[in-house]
Amino acid sequence: MNVQFLSPRFSHRKDVDVEMLDGNSDEEQELVTPNLSQSMTLVTPGQLITSDTQFMRGHGTYIAPPERMTSSVAGAVERVNKLISVRPLHTRYTGEIGDLVIGRITEVSQRRWKVDVNSRQDGVLQLSSINLPGGVQRRKTEEDELQIRKFFAEGDLLVAEVHAFFQDGATNLHTRNSKYGKLRNGSFISVPPPLVQRCKTHFHTLSCGIDVTLGLNGYIWVSKHITQSGEEIDPDAIYSNQNELIDDSTREKIARVCNSIHALSQQFMYINDTIISYAYEASLEYHVRDLRKPDIIDAICMEVSAKISLGKAGVL
């Protein structure tokens, strides 16, 4: 079976530089550049990354003689100061403390829930790690344990934060924040975890009036925007399973945002709020039901790539 890795940029456009290298070229080009962290660079196994000895080798790389840092996996090159690593595009999520993740409840047990977070094993959310309705601060009692399914049941979607790790590697989650908790009024979409770019915040409201929550585990939630202050939040609605009324226009916007994110993931482009907005604007020329056609996906991503290039040049 032939496996093909698509570049986030397009070789048939003359005005867009392609960062994938031709394996048949006589002279290999080094991929490490000062602005490497600003764009995605894809590599294949055995491909030269850099021969500069000032860089340190990270995961997914090895040193080939003479002093040539080479990729050992197919994925995206990442650079943190002098450390270079390659994150595989198709891999399970490996969590870090403080990561925001979206998960689905898979099992309810005594005083805890098991949560699918797109990792090698389910995460764990303990009863002591959630907020009670109304934000009451007290120890959880046996009565709370008996009513555990009133908080979360199998199949519920939630947004949480990675608090710690157990000895077996499972993630320990918590929702002790008003922003975290059960997800409603929206649609779920999954992308490869390496494509979700780390930002200062992962809760975004797009210009079209749609909320997007970007989970670093590759799970994304697109929902109706709700404007409520802390005083207006109904304490009993935190764990409610009842969705609010969503009009047809909002439903279409949610579907368009989801399809725009899907288009970006198909071309292995980084996903953040700005790039999603670019893709959404490019998709307005097409009907929602046509946004999953390969030719339209190509056209949308070409326009997004052009806007990213203009943004780097300071035009946008």
PDB file of C-alpha atoms in Angstrom:
ATOM      1  CA  MET A   1       0.000   0.000   0.000  1.00  0.00           C
ATOM      2  CA  ASN A   2       1.389   3.392  -0.988  1.00  0.00           C
ATOM      3  CA  VAL A   3       1.347   6.042   1.751  1.00  0.00           C
ATOM      4  CA  GLN A   4       1.397   9.668   0.666  1.00  0.00           C
ATOM      5  CA  PHE A   5       1.962  12.660   2.950  1.00  0.00           C
ATOM      6  CA  LEU A   6       0.466  15.851   1.593  1.00  0.00           C
ATOM      7  CA  SER A   7       2.193  19.175   2.074  1.00  0.00           C
ATOM      8  CA  PRO A   8       0.234  22.037   3.649  1.00  0.00           C
ATOM      9  CA  ARG A   9       1.317  24.074   0.637  1.00  0.00           C
ATOM     10  CA  PHE A  10       0.786  23.295  -2.981  1.00  0.00           C
ATOM     11  CA  SER A  11       3.373  22.490  -5.610  1.00  0.00           C
ATOM     12  CA  HIS A  12       1.169  23.476  -8.533  1.00  0.00           C
ATOM     13  CA  ARG A  13       1.159  27.127  -7.421  1.00  0.00           C
ATOM     14  CA  LYS A  14       4.161  29.139  -8.497  1.00  0.00           C
ATOM     15  CA  ASP A  15       3.624  31.927  -5.950  1.00  0.00           C
ATOM     16  CA  VAL A  16       3.740  29.645  -2.901  1.00  0.00           C
ATOM     17  CA  ASP A  17       7.011  28.147  -1.704  1.00  0.00           C
ATOM     18  CA  VAL A  18       6.904  24.422  -1.032  1.00  0.00           C
ATOM     19  CA  GLU A  19       8.775  23.234   2.082  1.00  0.00           C
ATOM     20  CA  MET A  20       8.657  19.522   1.241  1.00  0.00           C
ATOM     21  CA  LEU A  21      11.889  18.402  -0.350  1.00  0.00           C
ATOM     22  CA  ASP A  22      12.310  16.409  -3.502  1.00  0.00           C
ATOM     23  CA  GLY A  23      13.979  13.140  -2.573  1.00  0.00           C
ATOM     24  CA  ASN A  24      15.652  12.945  -5.972  1.00  0.00           C
ATOM     25  CA  SER A  25      17.432  16.286  -5.697  1.00  0.00           C
ATOM     26  CA  ASP A  26      21.180  16.200  -6.025  1.00  0.00           C
ATOM     27  CA  GLU A  27      21.804  18.615  -3.155  1.00  0.00           C
ATOM     28  CA  GLU A  28      19.692  18.376  -0.022  1.00  0.00           C
ATOM     29  CA  GLN A  29      18.356  21.583   1.478  1.00  0.00           C
ATOM     30  CA  GLU A  30      18.346  22.228   5.214  1.00  0.00           C
ATOM     31  CA  LEU A  31      14.905  22.781   6.705  1.00  0.00           C
ATOM     32  CA  VAL A  32      15.771  24.679   9.888  1.00  0.00           C
ATOM     33  CA  THR A  33      15.142  28.404   9.418  1.00  0.00           C
ATOM     34  CA  PRO A  34      14.752  31.298  11.888  1.00  0.00           C
ATOM     35  CA  ASN A  35      10.964  31.348  11.350  1.00  0.00           C
ATOM     36  CA  LEU A  36      10.485  27.589  11.520  1.00  0.00           C
ATOM     37  CA  SER A  37       8.092  27.914  14.476  1.00  0.00           C
ATOM     38  CA  GLN A  38       5.764  30.115  12.394  1.00  0.00           C
ATOM     39  CA  SER A  39       4.901  27.493   9.774  1.00  0.00           C
ATOM     40  CA  MET A  40       4.594  23.767   9.479  1.00  0.00           C
ATOM     41  CA  THR A  41       7.409  21.870   7.798  1.00  0.00           C
ATOM     42  CA  LEU A  42       6.738  18.235   6.934  1.00  0.00           C
ATOM     43  CA  VAL A  43       9.495  15.657   6.667  1.00  0.00           C
ATOM     44  CA  THR A  44       9.728  11.997   5.771  1.00  0.00           C
ATOM     45  CA  PRO A  45      12.007   9.339   7.329  1.00  0.00           C
ATOM     46  CA  GLY A  46      15.653   9.806   6.342  1.00  0.00           C
ATOM     47  CA  GLN A  47      15.197  13.423   5.294  1.00  0.00           C
ATOM     48  CA  LEU A  48      17.869  15.979   6.265  1.00  0.00           C
ATOM     49  CA  ILE A  49      16.744  18.563   8.825  1.00  0.00           C
ATOM     50  CA  THR A  50      19.999  20.412   9.480  1.00  0.00           C
ATOM     51  CA  SER A  51      23.760  19.881   9.602  1.00  0.00           C
ATOM     52  CA  ASP A  52      24.328  22.775  12.018  1.00  0.00           C
ATOM     53  CA  THR A  53      25.890  21.341  15.198  1.00  0.00           C
ATOM     54  CA  GLN A  54      24.484  24.089  17.429  1.00  0.00           C
ATOM     55  CA  PHE A  55      21.058  22.395  17.476  1.00  0.00           C
ATOM     56  CA  MET A  56      20.163  19.600  19.909  1.00  0.00           C
ATOM     57  CA  ARG A  57      18.490  16.385  18.782  1.00  0.00           C
ATOM     58  CA  GLY A  58      14.974  15.709  20.073  1.00  0.00           C
ATOM     59  CA  HIS A  59      12.379  12.990  19.618  1.00  0.00           C
ATOM     60  CA  GLY A  60      11.896  11.731  16.069  1.00  0.00           C
ATOM     61  CA  THR A  61      15.437  12.567  14.921  1.00  0.00           C
ATOM     62  CA  TYR A  62      18.855  10.918  14.763  1.00  0.00           C
ATOM     63  CA  ILE A  63      22.380  11.954  13.803  1.00  0.00           C
ATOM     64  CA  ALA A  64      23.652  10.553  10.507  1.00  0.00           C
ATOM     65  CA  PRO A  65      27.326  10.924   9.638  1.00  0.00           C
ATOM     66  CA  PRO A  66      28.774  13.427   9.253  1.00  0.00           C
ATOM     67  CA  GLU A  67      26.841  15.398  11.937  1.00  0.00           C
ATOM     68  CA  ARG A  68      23.594  15.567   9.949  1.00  0.00           C
ATOM     69  CA  MET A  69      20.393  15.712  11.952  1.00  0.00           C
ATOM     70  CA  THR A  70      17.907  13.509  10.124  1.00  0.00           C
ATOM     71  CA  SER A  71      14.231  12.687  10.608  1.00  0.00           C
ATOM     72  CA  SER A  72      13.391   9.159  11.786  1.00  0.00           C
ATOM     73  CA  VAL A  73       9.610   9.523  11.380  1.00  0.00           C
ATOM     74  CA  ALA A  74       7.167  11.223   9.034  1.00  0.00           C
ATOM     75  CA  GLY A  75       5.771  14.319  10.690  1.00  0.00           C
ATOM     76  CA  ALA A  76       6.077  18.015  11.493  1.00  0.00           C
ATOM     77  CA  VAL A  77       9.361  19.621  12.535  1.00  0.00           C
ATOM     78  CA  GLU A  78       9.199  21.547  15.802  1.00  0.00           C
ATOM     79  CA  ARG A  79      11.859  23.864  17.195  1.00  0.00           C
ATOM     80  CA  VAL A  80      12.051  25.147  20.773  1.00  0.00           C
ATOM     81  CA  ASN A  81      15.118  27.371  21.051  1.00  0.00           C
ATOM     82  CA  LYS A  82      17.952  24.987  20.077  1.00  0.00           C
ATOM     83  CA  LEU A  83      15.969  21.773  20.492  1.00  0.00           C
ATOM     84  CA  ILE A  84      14.574  20.203  17.305  1.00  0.00           C
ATOM     85  CA  SER A  85      12.093  17.337  17.287  1.00  0.00           C
ATOM     86  CA  VAL A  86       9.653  15.756  14.837  1.00  0.00           C
ATOM     87  CA  ARG A  87       6.065  15.071  15.890  1.00  0.00           C
ATOM     88  CA  PRO A  88       4.406  12.248  13.923  1.00  0.00           C
ATOM     89  CA  LEU A  89       1.234  13.333  12.153  1.00  0.00           C
ATOM     90  CA  HIS A  90      -0.613  10.121  12.958  1.00  0.00           C
ATOM     91  CA  THR A  91      -0.091   9.414  16.642  1.00  0.00           C
ATOM     92  CA  ARG A  92      -1.959   9.247  19.907  1.00  0.00           C
ATOM     93  CA  TYR A  93      -2.068  12.296  22.155  1.00  0.00           C
ATOM     94  CA  THR A  94       0.711  12.530  24.735  1.00  0.00           C
ATOM     95  CA  GLY A  95      -0.416  14.901  27.448  1.00  0.00           C
ATOM     96  CA  GLU A  96       1.421  17.571  29.386  1.00  0.00           C
ATOM     97  CA  ILE A  97       0.402  19.144  32.674  1.00  0.00           C
ATOM     98  CA  GLY A  98      -1.747  22.210  32.005  1.00  0.00           C
ATOM     99  CA  ASP A  99      -3.022  21.029  28.622  1.00  0.00           C
ATOM    100  CA  LEU A 100      -6.640  21.774  27.780  1.00  0.00           C
ATOM    101  CA  VAL A 101      -8.338  18.652  26.431  1.00  0.00           C
ATOM    102  CA  ILE A 102     -11.791  17.642  25.262  1.00  0.00           C
ATOM    103  CA  GLY A 103     -12.972  14.155  26.118  1.00  0.00           C
ATOM    104  CA  ARG A 104     -15.917  11.787  26.156  1.00  0.00           C
ATOM    105  CA  ILE A 105     -17.025   9.831  29.229  1.00  0.00           C
ATOM    106  CA  THR A 106     -16.559   6.108  28.565  1.00  0.00           C
ATOM    107  CA  GLU A 107     -17.138   4.630  32.020  1.00  0.00           C
ATOM    108  CA  VAL A 108     -18.616   5.666  35.361  1.00  0.00           C
ATOM    109  CA  SER A 109     -17.141   3.947  38.415  1.00  0.00           C
ATOM    110  CA  GLN A 110     -16.921   4.628  42.139  1.00  0.00           C
ATOM    111  CA  ARG A 111     -15.975   8.265  42.731  1.00  0.00           C
ATOM    112  CA  ARG A 112     -14.433   8.672  39.271  1.00  0.00           C
ATOM    113  CA  TRP A 113     -15.057   8.731  35.534  1.00  0.00           C
ATOM    114  CA  LYS A 114     -12.951   7.340  32.724  1.00  0.00           C
ATOM    115  CA  VAL A 115     -12.563   9.776  29.822  1.00  0.00           C
ATOM    116  CA  ASP A 116     -11.504   9.153  26.227  1.00  0.00           C
ATOM    117  CA  VAL A 117      -8.894  11.847  25.531  1.00  0.00           C
ATOM    118  CA  ASN A 118      -7.466  10.337  22.323  1.00  0.00           C
ATOM    119  CA  SER A 119      -4.502   8.946  24.268  1.00  0.00           C
ATOM    120  CA  ARG A 120      -3.099   5.430  24.627  1.00  0.00           C
ATOM    121  CA  GLN A 121      -5.302   4.958  27.675  1.00  0.00           C
ATOM    122  CA  ASP A 122      -8.340   6.716  29.084  1.00  0.00           C
ATOM    123  CA  GLY A 123      -7.919   9.705  31.350  1.00  0.00           C
ATOM    124  CA  VAL A 124      -9.373   9.781  34.865  1.00  0.00           C
ATOM    125  CA  LEU A 125     -11.638  12.482  36.292  1.00  0.00           C
ATOM    126  CA  GLN A 126     -12.171  12.076  40.028  1.00  0.00           C
ATOM    127  CA  LEU A 127     -15.293  13.203  41.846  1.00  0.00           C
ATOM    128  CA  SER A 128     -13.113  15.428  44.041  1.00  0.00           C
ATOM    129  CA  SER A 129     -11.798  17.224  40.908  1.00  0.00           C
ATOM    130  CA  ILE A 130     -15.068  18.760  39.702  1.00  0.00           C
ATOM    131  CA  ASN A 131     -17.070  21.832  40.621  1.00  0.00           C
ATOM    132  CA  LEU A 132     -20.374  21.292  42.377  1.00  0.00           C
ATOM    133  CA  PRO A 133     -23.503  23.074  41.049  1.00  0.00           C
ATOM    134  CA  GLY A 134     -23.490  26.655  42.282  1.00  0.00           C
ATOM    135  CA  GLY A 135     -19.739  26.601  42.885  1.00  0.00           C
ATOM    136  CA  VAL A 136     -20.184  25.277  46.408  1.00  0.00           C
ATOM    137  CA  GLN A 137     -16.829  24.591  48.059  1.00  0.00           C
ATOM    138  CA  ARG A 138     -17.059  21.519  50.275  1.00  0.00           C
ATOM    139  CA  ARG A 139     -15.847  17.958  50.530  1.00  0.00           C
ATOM    140  CA  LYS A 140     -17.673  15.433  48.394  1.00  0.00           C
ATOM    141  CA  THR A 141     -19.964  13.181  50.413  1.00  0.00           C
ATOM    142  CA  GLU A 142     -21.530   9.763  49.964  1.00  0.00           C
ATOM    143  CA  GLU A 143     -24.642  11.517  48.680  1.00  0.00           C
ATOM    144  CA  ASP A 144     -22.576  13.073  45.877  1.00  0.00           C
ATOM    145  CA  GLU A 145     -21.149   9.638  45.112  1.00  0.00           C
ATOM    146  CA  LEU A 146     -24.668   8.182  44.781  1.00  0.00           C
ATOM    147  CA  GLN A 147     -25.605  10.990  42.386  1.00  0.00           C
ATOM    148  CA  ILE A 148     -22.427  10.727  40.318  1.00  0.00           C
ATOM    149  CA  ARG A 149     -24.338  10.126  37.085  1.00  0.00           C
ATOM    150  CA  LYS A 150     -26.154  13.427  37.525  1.00  0.00           C
ATOM    151  CA  PHE A 151     -22.837  15.181  36.930  1.00  0.00           C
ATOM    152  CA  PHE A 152     -21.492  13.123  34.005  1.00  0.00           C
ATOM    153  CA  ALA A 153     -22.817   9.971  32.355  1.00  0.00           C
ATOM    154  CA  GLU A 154     -21.500   7.717  29.590  1.00  0.00           C
ATOM    155  CA  GLY A 155     -21.270   9.562  26.286  1.00  0.00           C
ATOM    156  CA  ASP A 156     -21.120  13.083  27.755  1.00  0.00           C
ATOM    157  CA  LEU A 157     -18.559  15.447  26.255  1.00  0.00           C
ATOM    158  CA  LEU A 158     -16.522  17.691  28.516  1.00  0.00           C
ATOM    159  CA  VAL A 159     -13.603  20.096  28.471  1.00  0.00           C
ATOM    160  CA  ALA A 160     -10.993  19.675  31.194  1.00  0.00           C
ATOM    161  CA  GLU A 161      -7.382  20.377  32.091  1.00  0.00           C
ATOM    162  CA  VAL A 162      -4.577  17.877  32.632  1.00  0.00           C
ATOM    163  CA  HIS A 163      -3.745  18.136  36.335  1.00  0.00           C
ATOM    164  CA  ALA A 164      -1.203  15.333  36.792  1.00  0.00           C
ATOM    165  CA  PHE A 165      -0.265  11.817  35.710  1.00  0.00           C
ATOM    166  CA  PHE A 166      -0.683   8.500  37.469  1.00  0.00           C
ATOM    167  CA  GLN A 167       2.145   5.986  37.736  1.00  0.00           C
ATOM    168  CA  ASP A 168       0.749   3.961  34.817  1.00  0.00           C
ATOM    169  CA  GLY A 169       0.812   7.066  32.579  1.00  0.00           C
ATOM    170  CA  ALA A 170      -2.927   7.820  32.652  1.00  0.00           C
ATOM    171  CA  THR A 171      -3.857  11.492  32.762  1.00  0.00           C
ATOM    172  CA  ASN A 172      -5.507  12.927  35.866  1.00  0.00           C
ATOM    173  CA  LEU A 173      -8.043  15.578  34.816  1.00  0.00           C
ATOM    174  CA  HIS A 174      -9.889  18.324  36.649  1.00  0.00           C
ATOM    175  CA  THR A 175     -12.732  20.745  35.867  1.00  0.00           C
ATOM    176  CA  ARG A 176     -12.297  23.149  38.820  1.00  0.00           C
ATOM    177  CA  ASN A 177     -12.881  26.206  36.668  1.00  0.00           C
ATOM    178  CA  SER A 178     -16.029  27.901  35.424  1.00  0.00           C
ATOM    179  CA  LYS A 179     -14.761  27.534  31.827  1.00  0.00           C
ATOM    180  CA  TYR A 180     -14.500  23.766  32.146  1.00  0.00           C
ATOM    181  CA  GLY A 181     -17.303  21.225  32.337  1.00  0.00           C
ATOM    182  CA  LYS A 182     -19.976  19.631  30.163  1.00  0.00           C
ATOM    183  CA  LEU A 183     -20.231  20.691  26.512  1.00  0.00           C
ATOM    184  CA  ARG A 184     -23.574  21.494  24.879  1.00  0.00           C
ATOM    185  CA  ASN A 185     -25.088  23.400  21.935  1.00  0.00           C
ATOM    186  CA  GLY A 186     -22.510  22.410  19.360  1.00  0.00           C
ATOM    187  CA  SER A 187     -20.741  19.897  17.156  1.00  0.00           C
ATOM    188  CA  PHE A 188     -17.659  17.727  17.685  1.00  0.00           C
ATOM    189  CA  ILE A 189     -14.796  17.219  15.221  1.00  0.00           C
ATOM    190  CA  SER A 190     -11.541  15.277  15.529  1.00  0.00           C
ATOM    191  CA  VAL A 191      -8.191  16.131  13.888  1.00  0.00           C
ATOM    192  CA  PRO A 192      -4.622  14.803  14.340  1.00  0.00           C
ATOM    193  CA  PRO A 193      -3.328  16.202  17.681  1.00  0.00           C
ATOM    194  CA  PRO A 194      -0.074  17.671  16.250  1.00  0.00           C
ATOM    195  CA  LEU A 195      -2.095  20.026  14.041  1.00  0.00           C
ATOM    196  CA  VAL A 196      -3.650  21.914  16.975  1.00  0.00           C
ATOM    197  CA  GLN A 197      -1.341  24.817  17.722  1.00  0.00           C
ATOM    198  CA  ARG A 198      -0.665  25.847  21.306  1.00  0.00           C
ATOM    199  CA  CYS A 199      -2.069  29.301  22.072  1.00  0.00           C
ATOM    200  CA  LYS A 200      -2.409  31.544  25.110  1.00  0.00           C
ATOM    201  CA  THR A 201      -6.068  30.546  25.253  1.00  0.00           C
ATOM    202  CA  HIS A 202      -7.944  27.726  23.574  1.00  0.00           C
ATOM    203  CA  PHE A 203     -11.394  29.277  23.948  1.00  0.00           C
ATOM    204  CA  HIS A 204     -12.114  31.431  20.911  1.00  0.00           C
ATOM    205  CA  THR A 205     -15.083  33.347  19.527  1.00  0.00           C
ATOM    206  CA  LEU A 206     -14.848  33.754  15.750  1.00  0.00           C
ATOM    207  CA  SER A 207     -15.979  36.873  13.911  1.00  0.00           C
ATOM    208  CA  CYS A 208     -19.008  34.940  12.639  1.00  0.00           C
ATOM    209  CA  GLY A 209     -20.277  34.568  16.222  1.00  0.00           C
ATOM    210  CA  ILE A 210     -19.364  30.908  16.755  1.00  0.00           C
ATOM    211  CA  ASP A 211     -17.382  29.604  19.712  1.00  0.00           C
ATOM    212  CA  VAL A 212     -14.491  27.184  19.094  1.00  0.00           C
ATOM    213  CA  THR A 213     -12.749  25.208  21.832  1.00  0.00           C
ATOM    214  CA  LEU A 214      -9.460  23.710  20.659  1.00  0.00           C
ATOM    215  CA  GLY A 215      -8.381  20.642  22.603  1.00  0.00           C
ATOM    216  CA  LEU A 216      -4.672  19.899  22.398  1.00  0.00           C
ATOM    217  CA  ASN A 217      -5.592  16.210  22.113  1.00  0.00           C
ATOM    218  CA  GLY A 218      -7.043  16.815  18.642  1.00  0.00           C
ATOM    219  CA  TYR A 219     -10.681  17.033  19.749  1.00  0.00           C
ATOM    220  CA  ILE A 220     -12.414  20.311  18.830  1.00  0.00           C
ATOM    221  CA  TRP A 221     -15.814  21.618  19.923  1.00  0.00           C
ATOM    222  CA  VAL A 222     -17.716  24.131  17.759  1.00  0.00           C
ATOM    223  CA  SER A 223     -20.751  25.647  19.444  1.00  0.00           C
ATOM    224  CA  LYS A 224     -23.253  28.448  19.622  1.00  0.00           C
ATOM    225  CA  HIS A 225     -21.939  31.593  21.300  1.00  0.00           C
ATOM    226  CA  ILE A 226     -23.489  32.236  24.698  1.00  0.00           C
ATOM    227  CA  THR A 227     -23.032  35.636  26.352  1.00  0.00           C
ATOM    228  CA  GLN A 228     -23.502  35.209  30.080  1.00  0.00           C
ATOM    229  CA  SER A 229     -21.782  36.851  32.997  1.00  0.00           C
ATOM    230  CA  GLY A 230     -20.894  34.917  36.122  1.00  0.00           C
ATOM    231  CA  GLU A 231     -24.038  36.187  37.879  1.00  0.00           C
ATOM    232  CA  GLU A 232     -26.331  35.050  35.057  1.00  0.00           C
ATOM    233  CA  ILE A 233     -25.120  31.434  34.965  1.00  0.00           C
ATOM    234  CA  ASP A 234     -27.763  29.030  36.230  1.00  0.00           C
ATOM    235  CA  PRO A 235     -26.108  26.694  38.779  1.00  0.00           C
ATOM    236  CA  ASP A 236     -28.342  23.791  37.742  1.00  0.00           C
ATOM    237  CA  ALA A 237     -27.510  24.265  34.035  1.00  0.00           C
ATOM    238  CA  ILE A 238     -23.817  23.399  34.470  1.00  0.00           C
ATOM    239  CA  TYR A 239     -24.524  19.663  34.251  1.00  0.00           C
ATOM    240  CA  SER A 240     -27.722  19.867  32.190  1.00  0.00           C
ATOM    241  CA  ASN A 241     -28.102  17.647  29.117  1.00  0.00           C
ATOM    242  CA  GLN A 242     -30.663  19.942  27.516  1.00  0.00           C
ATOM    243  CA  ASN A 243     -29.426  21.930  24.511  1.00  0.00           C
ATOM    244  CA  GLU A 244     -30.665  25.436  23.909  1.00  0.00           C
ATOM    245  CA  LEU A 245     -32.690  26.362  20.834  1.00  0.00           C
ATOM    246  CA  ILE A 246     -30.344  26.910  17.865  1.00  0.00           C
ATOM    247  CA  ASP A 247     -31.707  28.657  14.778  1.00  0.00           C
ATOM    248  CA  ASP A 248     -30.981  27.481  11.225  1.00  0.00           C
ATOM    249  CA  SER A 249     -28.498  30.282  10.521  1.00  0.00           C
ATOM    250  CA  THR A 250     -26.385  29.368  13.538  1.00  0.00           C
ATOM    251  CA  ARG A 251     -26.548  25.675  12.641  1.00  0.00           C
ATOM    252  CA  GLU A 252     -25.236  26.462   9.162  1.00  0.00           C
ATOM    253  CA  LYS A 253     -22.386  28.527  10.609  1.00  0.00           C
ATOM    254  CA  ILE A 254     -21.434  25.693  12.975  1.00  0.00           C
ATOM    255  CA  ALA A 255     -21.448  23.205  10.079  1.00  0.00           C
ATOM    256  CA  ARG A 256     -19.369  25.572   7.927  1.00  0.00           C
ATOM    257  CA  VAL A 257     -16.763  26.034  10.679  1.00  0.00           C
ATOM    258  CA  CYS A 258     -16.566  22.258  11.205  1.00  0.00           C
ATOM    259  CA  ASN A 259     -16.085  21.633   7.484  1.00  0.00           C
ATOM    260  CA  SER A 260     -13.453  24.384   7.320  1.00  0.00           C
ATOM    261  CA  ILE A 261     -11.505  22.686  10.128  1.00  0.00           C
ATOM    262  CA  HIS A 262     -11.864  19.360   8.317  1.00  0.00           C
ATOM    263  CA  ALA A 263     -10.432  20.932   5.147  1.00  0.00           C
ATOM    264  CA  LEU A 264      -7.409  22.228   7.056  1.00  0.00           C
ATOM    265  CA  SER A 265      -6.777  18.832   8.632  1.00  0.00           C
ATOM    266  CA  GLN A 266      -6.978  17.106   5.237  1.00  0.00           C
ATOM    267  CA  GLN A 267      -4.083  19.272   4.034  1.00  0.00           C
ATOM    268  CA  PHE A 268      -2.154  18.923   7.332  1.00  0.00           C
ATOM    269  CA  MET A 269      -2.234  22.649   8.097  1.00  0.00           C
ATOM    270  CA  TYR A 270      -1.825  24.071  11.581  1.00  0.00           C
ATOM    271  CA  ILE A 271      -5.143  24.837  13.285  1.00  0.00           C
ATOM    272  CA  ASN A 272      -5.674  27.954  15.391  1.00  0.00           C
ATOM    273  CA  ASP A 273      -8.359  30.636  15.579  1.00  0.00           C
ATOM    274  CA  THR A 274      -6.783  32.848  12.897  1.00  0.00           C
ATOM    275  CA  ILE A 275      -6.362  30.072  10.349  1.00  0.00           C
ATOM    276  CA  ILE A 276      -9.890  28.802  11.042  1.00  0.00           C
ATOM    277  CA  SER A 277     -11.194  32.320  10.338  1.00  0.00           C
ATOM    278  CA  TYR A 278      -9.263  32.387   7.041  1.00  0.00           C
ATOM    279  CA  ALA A 279     -10.736  29.027   6.054  1.00  0.00           C
ATOM    280  CA  TYR A 280     -14.250  30.108   7.052  1.00  0.00           C
ATOM    281  CA  GLU A 281     -14.020  33.256   4.927  1.00  0.00           C
ATOM    282  CA  ALA A 282     -12.716  31.229   1.971  1.00  0.00           C
ATOM    283  CA  SER A 283     -15.588  28.741   2.334  1.00  0.00           C
ATOM    284  CA  LEU A 284     -18.290  31.389   1.960  1.00  0.00           C
ATOM    285  CA  GLU A 285     -18.079  31.040  -1.823  1.00  0.00           C
ATOM    286  CA  TYR A 286     -19.366  27.458  -1.621  1.00  0.00           C
ATOM    287  CA  HIS A 287     -22.396  25.653  -0.274  1.00  0.00           C
ATOM    288  CA  VAL A 288     -21.928  23.921   3.070  1.00  0.00           C
ATOM    289  CA  ARG A 289     -22.641  20.461   1.651  1.00  0.00           C
ATOM    290  CA  ASP A 290     -19.873  20.893  -0.970  1.00  0.00           C
ATOM    291  CA  LEU A 291     -17.096  21.763   1.486  1.00  0.00           C
ATOM    292  CA  ARG A 292     -15.897  18.157   1.788  1.00  0.00           C
ATOM    293  CA  LYS A 293     -15.230  17.727  -1.923  1.00  0.00           C
ATOM    294  CA  PRO A 294     -11.476  17.318  -2.622  1.00  0.00           C
ATOM    295  CA  ASP A 295     -11.277  20.079  -5.234  1.00  0.00           C
ATOM    296  CA  ILE A 296     -13.036  22.576  -2.966  1.00  0.00           C
ATOM    297  CA  ILE A 297     -10.812  21.576  -0.024  1.00  0.00           C
ATOM    298  CA  ASP A 298      -7.779  22.295  -2.230  1.00  0.00           C
ATOM    299  CA  ALA A 299      -9.172  25.679  -3.284  1.00  0.00           C
ATOM    300  CA  ILE A 300      -9.938  26.715   0.310  1.00  0.00           C
ATOM    301  CA  CYS A 301      -6.501  25.698   1.595  1.00  0.00           C
ATOM    302  CA  MET A 302      -4.766  27.441  -1.295  1.00  0.00           C
ATOM    303  CA  GLU A 303      -6.512  30.673  -0.353  1.00  0.00           C
ATOM    304  CA  VAL A 304      -5.647  30.144   3.327  1.00  0.00           C
ATOM    305  CA  SER A 305      -1.979  29.584   2.448  1.00  0.00           C
ATOM    306  CA  ALA A 306      -1.968  32.788   0.401  1.00  0.00           C
ATOM    307  CA  LYS A 307      -3.439  34.767   3.337  1.00  0.00           C
ATOM    308  CA  ILE A 308      -0.861  33.292   5.726  1.00  0.00           C
ATOM    309  CA  SER A 309       1.915  34.368   3.361  1.00  0.00           C
ATOM    310  CA  LEU A 310       0.458  37.861   3.124  1.00  0.00           C
ATOM    311  CA  GLY A 311       0.177  38.010   6.903  1.00  0.00           C
ATOM    312  CA  LYS A 312       3.876  37.126   7.298  1.00  0.00           C
ATOM    313  CA  ALA A 313       4.727  39.837   4.779  1.00  0.00           C
ATOM    314  CA  GLY A 314       2.755  42.360   6.850  1.00  0.00           C
ATOM    315  CA  VAL A 315       0.110  42.967   4.183  1.00  0.00           C
ATOM    316  CA  LEU A 316      -2.807  41.617   6.267  1.00  0.00           C
TER     317      LEU A 316
END
